[in-house]
Structures are given as structure tokens and as C-alpha cells.
Short mmCIF file of C-alpha atoms in Angstrom, two decimals:
data_model
loop_
_atom_site.label_atom_id
_atom_site.label_comp_id
_atom_site.label_asym_id
_atom_site.label_seq_id
_atom_site.Cartn_x
_atom_site.Cartn_y
_atom_site.Cartn_z
CA GLU A 1 -14.74 4.43 -12.20
CA PRO A 2 -13.47 0.80 -11.47
CA GLU A 3 -12.69 -0.19 -8.09
CA VAL A 4 -11.44 -2.75 -5.99
CA THR A 5 -14.13 -4.37 -3.61
CA GLN A 6 -13.94 -6.54 -0.40
CA THR A 7 -15.95 -8.32 1.68
CA PRO A 8 -16.56 -8.57 4.52
CA SER A 9 -15.84 -5.10 5.69
CA HIS A 10 -15.55 -6.40 9.35
CA GLN A 11 -15.32 -10.09 10.48
CA VAL A 12 -15.07 -11.47 14.03
CA THR A 13 -13.89 -14.98 14.62
CA GLN A 14 -12.67 -16.94 17.43
CA MET A 15 -8.92 -18.14 17.74
CA GLY A 16 -8.24 -21.23 15.78
CA GLN A 17 -10.98 -20.59 13.39
CA GLU A 18 -10.56 -20.34 9.54
CA VAL A 19 -11.36 -17.19 7.80
CA ILE A 20 -11.56 -16.32 4.08
CA LEU A 21 -11.33 -12.83 3.05
CA ARG A 22 -12.55 -11.91 -0.53
CA CYS A 23 -11.57 -9.42 -2.94
CA VAL A 24 -12.73 -8.46 -6.63
CA PRO A 25 -9.87 -6.77 -8.33
CA ILE A 26 -10.25 -4.35 -11.18
CA SER A 27 -11.12 -6.73 -13.89
CA ASN A 28 -8.23 -5.79 -16.47
CA HIS A 29 -5.60 -5.76 -13.96
CA LEU A 30 -2.81 -8.56 -13.75
CA TYR A 31 -1.37 -8.00 -10.38
CA PHE A 32 -3.05 -8.97 -7.19
CA TYR A 33 -1.89 -8.19 -3.60
CA TRP A 34 -2.78 -8.67 -0.04
CA TYR A 35 -1.30 -6.32 2.56
CA ARG A 36 -2.11 -6.22 6.35
CA GLN A 37 -2.07 -3.19 8.60
CA ILE A 38 -2.38 -3.52 12.49
CA LEU A 39 -4.17 -0.97 14.20
CA GLY A 40 -2.93 2.08 12.06
CA GLN A 41 0.52 1.03 11.92
CA LYS A 42 2.61 0.14 8.99
CA VAL A 43 1.20 -1.32 5.74
CA GLU A 44 2.88 -4.80 5.49
CA PHE A 45 3.15 -6.86 2.14
CA LEU A 46 1.93 -10.29 2.24
CA VAL A 47 1.65 -11.79 -1.06
CA SER A 48 1.43 -10.89 -4.73
CA PHE A 49 -0.11 -12.88 -7.35
CA TYR A 50 0.47 -12.83 -11.11
CA ASN A 51 -0.49 -15.23 -13.88
CA ASN A 52 -2.49 -17.52 -11.62
CA GLU A 53 0.34 -18.13 -8.96
CA ILE A 54 2.17 -16.49 -6.42
CA SER A 55 4.91 -14.32 -7.51
CA GLU A 56 6.16 -12.94 -4.31
CA LYS A 57 5.37 -13.52 -0.48
CA SER A 58 6.77 -12.09 2.70
CA GLU A 59 8.16 -13.83 5.81
CA ILE A 60 4.63 -13.12 7.46
CA PHE A 61 3.00 -15.08 4.77
CA ASP A 62 3.67 -18.53 6.27
CA ASP A 63 1.76 -21.91 5.86
CA GLN A 64 -1.05 -20.41 7.87
CA PHE A 65 -2.04 -18.44 5.11
CA SER A 66 -3.00 -19.18 1.28
CA VAL A 67 -4.28 -17.52 -1.63
CA GLU A 68 -6.42 -18.47 -4.76
CA ARG A 69 -8.16 -16.83 -7.53
CA PRO A 70 -10.97 -19.52 -8.09
CA ASP A 71 -13.01 -18.14 -10.93
CA GLY A 72 -11.18 -15.53 -12.82
CA SER A 73 -12.80 -12.36 -10.82
CA ASN A 74 -12.45 -13.14 -6.81
CA PHE A 75 -9.27 -13.04 -5.17
CA THR A 76 -9.36 -14.90 -1.82
CA LEU A 77 -7.18 -14.72 1.33
CA LYS A 78 -7.63 -17.75 3.44
CA ILE A 79 -6.20 -17.86 7.08
CA ARG A 80 -6.35 -20.96 8.67
CA SER A 81 -6.31 -21.47 12.66
CA THR A 82 -6.37 -17.70 13.36
CA LYS A 83 -4.41 -16.38 16.24
CA LEU A 84 -4.93 -13.14 18.04
CA GLU A 85 -2.19 -11.53 16.55
CA ASP A 86 -3.86 -12.04 13.21
CA SER A 87 -6.31 -9.18 14.29
CA ALA A 88 -5.84 -6.27 11.60
CA MET A 89 -7.01 -4.49 8.56
CA TYR A 90 -6.40 -6.57 5.46
CA PHE A 91 -6.12 -4.83 2.22
CA CYS A 92 -6.53 -6.21 -1.41
CA ALA A 93 -4.94 -4.08 -4.17
CA SER A 94 -4.44 -4.83 -7.91
CA SER A 95 -2.43 -3.26 -10.56
CA GLY A 96 -1.31 -3.49 -14.07
CA LEU A 97 -3.13 -3.01 -17.04
CA ALA A 98 -2.77 -5.69 -19.93
CA GLY A 99 -0.44 -4.49 -22.66
CA ALA A 100 0.96 -1.50 -20.70
CA PRO A 101 3.95 -1.38 -18.25
CA ASN A 102 2.97 -1.94 -14.68
CA THR A 103 4.38 1.06 -12.67
CA GLY A 104 3.17 -0.57 -9.62
CA GLU A 105 0.45 1.93 -8.69
CA LEU A 106 -1.98 0.16 -6.46
CA PHE A 107 -5.63 0.43 -6.40
CA PHE A 108 -6.59 -0.40 -3.07
CA GLY A 109 -9.93 -1.89 -1.71
CA GLU A 110 -11.52 -0.28 1.41
CA GLY A 111 -10.10 -3.21 3.59
CA SER A 112 -11.48 -5.98 5.51
CA ARG A 113 -11.20 -5.81 9.33
CA LEU A 114 -10.38 -9.05 11.24
CA THR A 115 -10.93 -9.31 14.66
CA VAL A 116 -9.69 -12.45 16.44
CA LEU A 117 -11.11 -13.23 20.12
CA ALA B 1 16.93 -4.03 6.17
CA GLN B 2 14.55 -1.08 6.53
CA LYS B 3 14.04 0.30 2.64
CA ILE B 4 11.72 3.13 3.06
CA THR B 5 12.31 5.58 5.87
CA GLN B 6 10.11 8.44 6.96
CA THR B 7 11.62 10.29 9.78
CA GLN B 8 8.75 12.22 10.90
CA PRO B 9 6.09 10.51 12.88
CA GLY B 10 4.04 13.39 13.16
CA MET B 11 3.64 16.72 11.60
CA PHE B 12 1.67 19.95 11.98
CA VAL B 13 0.91 22.66 9.28
CA GLN B 14 -1.12 25.71 9.45
CA GLU B 15 -3.99 25.67 7.05
CA LYS B 16 -2.90 27.39 3.66
CA GLU B 17 0.46 26.61 4.49
CA ALA B 18 2.88 24.31 2.38
CA VAL B 19 4.25 21.33 4.14
CA THR B 20 7.03 18.73 3.25
CA LEU B 21 6.79 15.21 4.39
CA ASP B 22 10.13 13.35 3.91
CA CYS B 23 10.94 10.07 2.49
CA THR B 24 14.39 8.30 1.94
CA TYR B 25 14.46 5.01 0.33
CA ASP B 26 17.27 2.25 -0.35
CA THR B 27 17.64 0.16 -3.37
CA SER B 28 20.35 -1.23 -5.55
CA ASP B 29 17.90 -1.49 -8.62
CA PRO B 30 18.45 1.14 -11.20
CA SER B 31 14.62 1.10 -11.95
CA TYR B 32 12.15 1.58 -9.68
CA GLY B 33 8.93 3.69 -8.72
CA LEU B 34 8.05 5.71 -5.92
CA PHE B 35 4.73 6.45 -4.62
CA TRP B 36 2.73 8.42 -1.92
CA TYR B 37 -0.44 7.29 -0.54
CA LYS B 38 -2.89 9.09 1.98
CA GLN B 39 -4.54 7.07 4.35
CA PRO B 40 -7.57 9.28 6.34
CA SER B 41 -8.93 8.47 9.42
CA SER B 42 -11.61 6.40 7.72
CA GLY B 43 -8.97 3.97 6.54
CA GLU B 44 -8.98 3.86 2.87
CA MET B 45 -5.64 3.97 0.83
CA ILE B 46 -5.69 6.75 -1.56
CA PHE B 47 -3.05 6.97 -4.57
CA LEU B 48 -1.53 10.55 -4.59
CA ILE B 49 1.57 10.71 -6.82
CA TYR B 50 4.13 8.54 -8.65
CA GLN B 51 7.73 8.88 -9.69
CA GLY B 52 9.58 6.64 -11.80
CA SER B 53 13.34 6.72 -11.44
CA TYR B 54 14.22 7.40 -14.91
CA ASP B 55 11.86 10.49 -15.01
CA GLN B 56 13.42 13.71 -15.72
CA GLN B 57 11.12 16.05 -14.09
CA ASN B 58 9.51 16.03 -10.66
CA ALA B 59 6.11 14.88 -10.50
CA THR B 60 3.06 16.86 -9.83
CA GLU B 61 -0.56 16.21 -9.35
CA GLY B 62 -2.68 19.32 -8.31
CA ARG B 63 -1.45 20.40 -4.88
CA TYR B 64 0.96 17.44 -4.56
CA SER B 65 4.56 17.46 -5.82
CA LEU B 66 7.27 14.94 -5.41
CA ASN B 67 10.76 16.53 -4.76
CA PHE B 68 12.79 13.75 -6.28
CA GLN B 69 16.54 13.62 -5.55
CA LYS B 70 17.91 10.71 -6.83
CA ALA B 71 21.51 10.81 -5.82
CA ARG B 72 20.24 11.24 -2.14
CA LYS B 73 17.58 8.48 -2.59
CA SER B 74 14.84 10.93 -1.39
CA ALA B 75 11.38 11.33 -2.69
CA ASN B 76 9.95 14.09 -0.43
CA LEU B 77 6.10 14.87 -0.72
CA VAL B 78 5.30 18.67 -1.02
CA ILE B 79 1.59 19.56 -0.16
CA SER B 80 0.76 23.15 -1.20
CA ALA B 81 -2.10 25.35 0.32
CA SER B 82 -3.00 22.77 3.06
CA GLN B 83 -6.57 22.07 3.78
CA LEU B 84 -8.10 20.76 6.60
CA GLY B 85 -8.96 17.70 4.65
CA ASP B 86 -5.34 16.99 4.41
CA SER B 87 -5.03 15.64 7.80
CA ALA B 88 -4.37 11.85 7.49
CA MET B 89 -1.43 9.34 7.35
CA TYR B 90 0.86 9.60 4.61
CA PHE B 91 2.67 6.73 3.49
CA CYS B 92 5.91 6.77 1.07
CA ALA B 93 6.22 3.56 -1.08
CA MET B 94 8.58 1.89 -3.40
CA ARG B 95 8.49 -0.76 -6.31
CA GLU B 96 11.68 -2.13 -7.37
CA THR B 97 11.18 -3.06 -11.15
CA SER B 98 12.72 -6.57 -10.48
CA TYR B 99 9.88 -7.44 -8.11
CA ASP B 100 6.13 -6.99 -8.16
CA LYS B 101 5.61 -6.03 -4.41
CA VAL B 102 5.40 -2.52 -3.37
CA ILE B 103 6.81 -1.77 0.16
CA PHE B 104 5.71 0.82 2.26
CA GLY B 105 7.40 3.27 4.68
CA PRO B 106 6.04 3.56 8.44
CA GLY B 107 4.11 6.73 7.78
CA THR B 108 3.78 10.35 8.75
CA SER B 109 0.57 11.88 10.43
CA LEU B 110 -0.10 15.14 9.26
CA SER B 111 -2.41 17.50 10.97
CA VAL B 112 -3.60 20.53 9.57
CA ILE B 113 -4.24 23.30 12.09
CA PRO B 114 -7.34 25.82 11.29
#
């Protein structure tokens, strides 16, 4: 069964450093997402990406964050100048088959845990 | 404004009993989808069930059913014959068709007691 894969599973970084979290969505999906979950709390929407551009972003997704789909398979989240409060689990998700209505059912990766020291 | 409300931070249920997890939502979009996801202690997000706003019948998937009451804007998850492996966080979520994003409620922690 196709799945969303994320790397790394866990990253530890120093405050102020840049991190890149990588995701490989399901290959024939059209919509890609990043979500954040701080310590088992609420799953927070960060950004959605469709047709090679950001379609929506939350107020959390400020200039510190950026996303890219550099090569048609990977979908990356870059966090510049990390802060302590960026420590969280970051989930990538994809949805929407080409030629089918997008119900919004999200297929999640297993998450990347970011720890900022 | 909070669009998804789950009023039960924690729930307990006896093994083999049924349990209902509450979810209410707020939207002015006539077309939307409602979802439930399970997050066990291992952390992955597992899709359980989907209900479209125009679906005439309540969705069912195995032991999971969604009690959809459109006028009350509620989409409660019913788990029948609870199993120990059902112990997890459960998130209600919604996607308004006008938007791409899916938003999540705060979650309900379910514990199944043997």
C-alpha cells in the first residue's frame, strides 16, 4: 500500500539553526500538507500546497517557514533560525487523486520529531 | 474562532462495550467533509472514517460509525465492542470544500479498561 514517508524521524538542533524536514507524499496525490503537534496536543495546520504553490497557510506559518517541492517527488519544510517553541512533531500529509474529487482524507507520514535545544 | 469542539478531554470504557466520542463543528460552507483520526501512543495518525455533508446515510467502517446530525452540527464517533487496542487519542476534523486545509479538534483520550 502506498504511504507517505518522512525523514528524519527525529532531529535535534541548536536554537538559531536551520532545519529541513523531508517528505515523500503518495505519488499520484495532488495536495500536500504540513501539520505540527506540540507534545501530544492539538494537531495544527501549517500549510497546504497544490499545483506547485502554497494554497493556504496558517498564522503560524510566518517568514520563518518555507516549503518546496524541488523535484516532483519530495516535499520539504524548511524552518529558519529555530526557536525553542518550534520543538514539536511535524507531520506531512497528502491527499487527492488526480481525476477524483478531493474529499480531504489525509494520508499522514509517521512524523518528524524536532527538538530545539 | 474554534471550529471543531471535542468536549471530552478523556473517556473510559469497559472492554467490549460501545463508546461515543463527541464532536461539534461550526461552518457556513454548505459543502464540507468530516473525519475522525486515531492517534495511538506510538504517534502515527490513522484515518478512521469520513462523512460528507451531503451524504444521506451515516458513515460506517467496521466497528466505527459516525452519528451525523447536520442540523445540530455534530459528528459523533461511535466505537462498538471496544478493544484494548482502541486506547488512543481521537481527533475529529473538518474540511470545508472552499478550502484545502483540514482542521482538527483538540482530541479526546480514550482508555479501554479490561
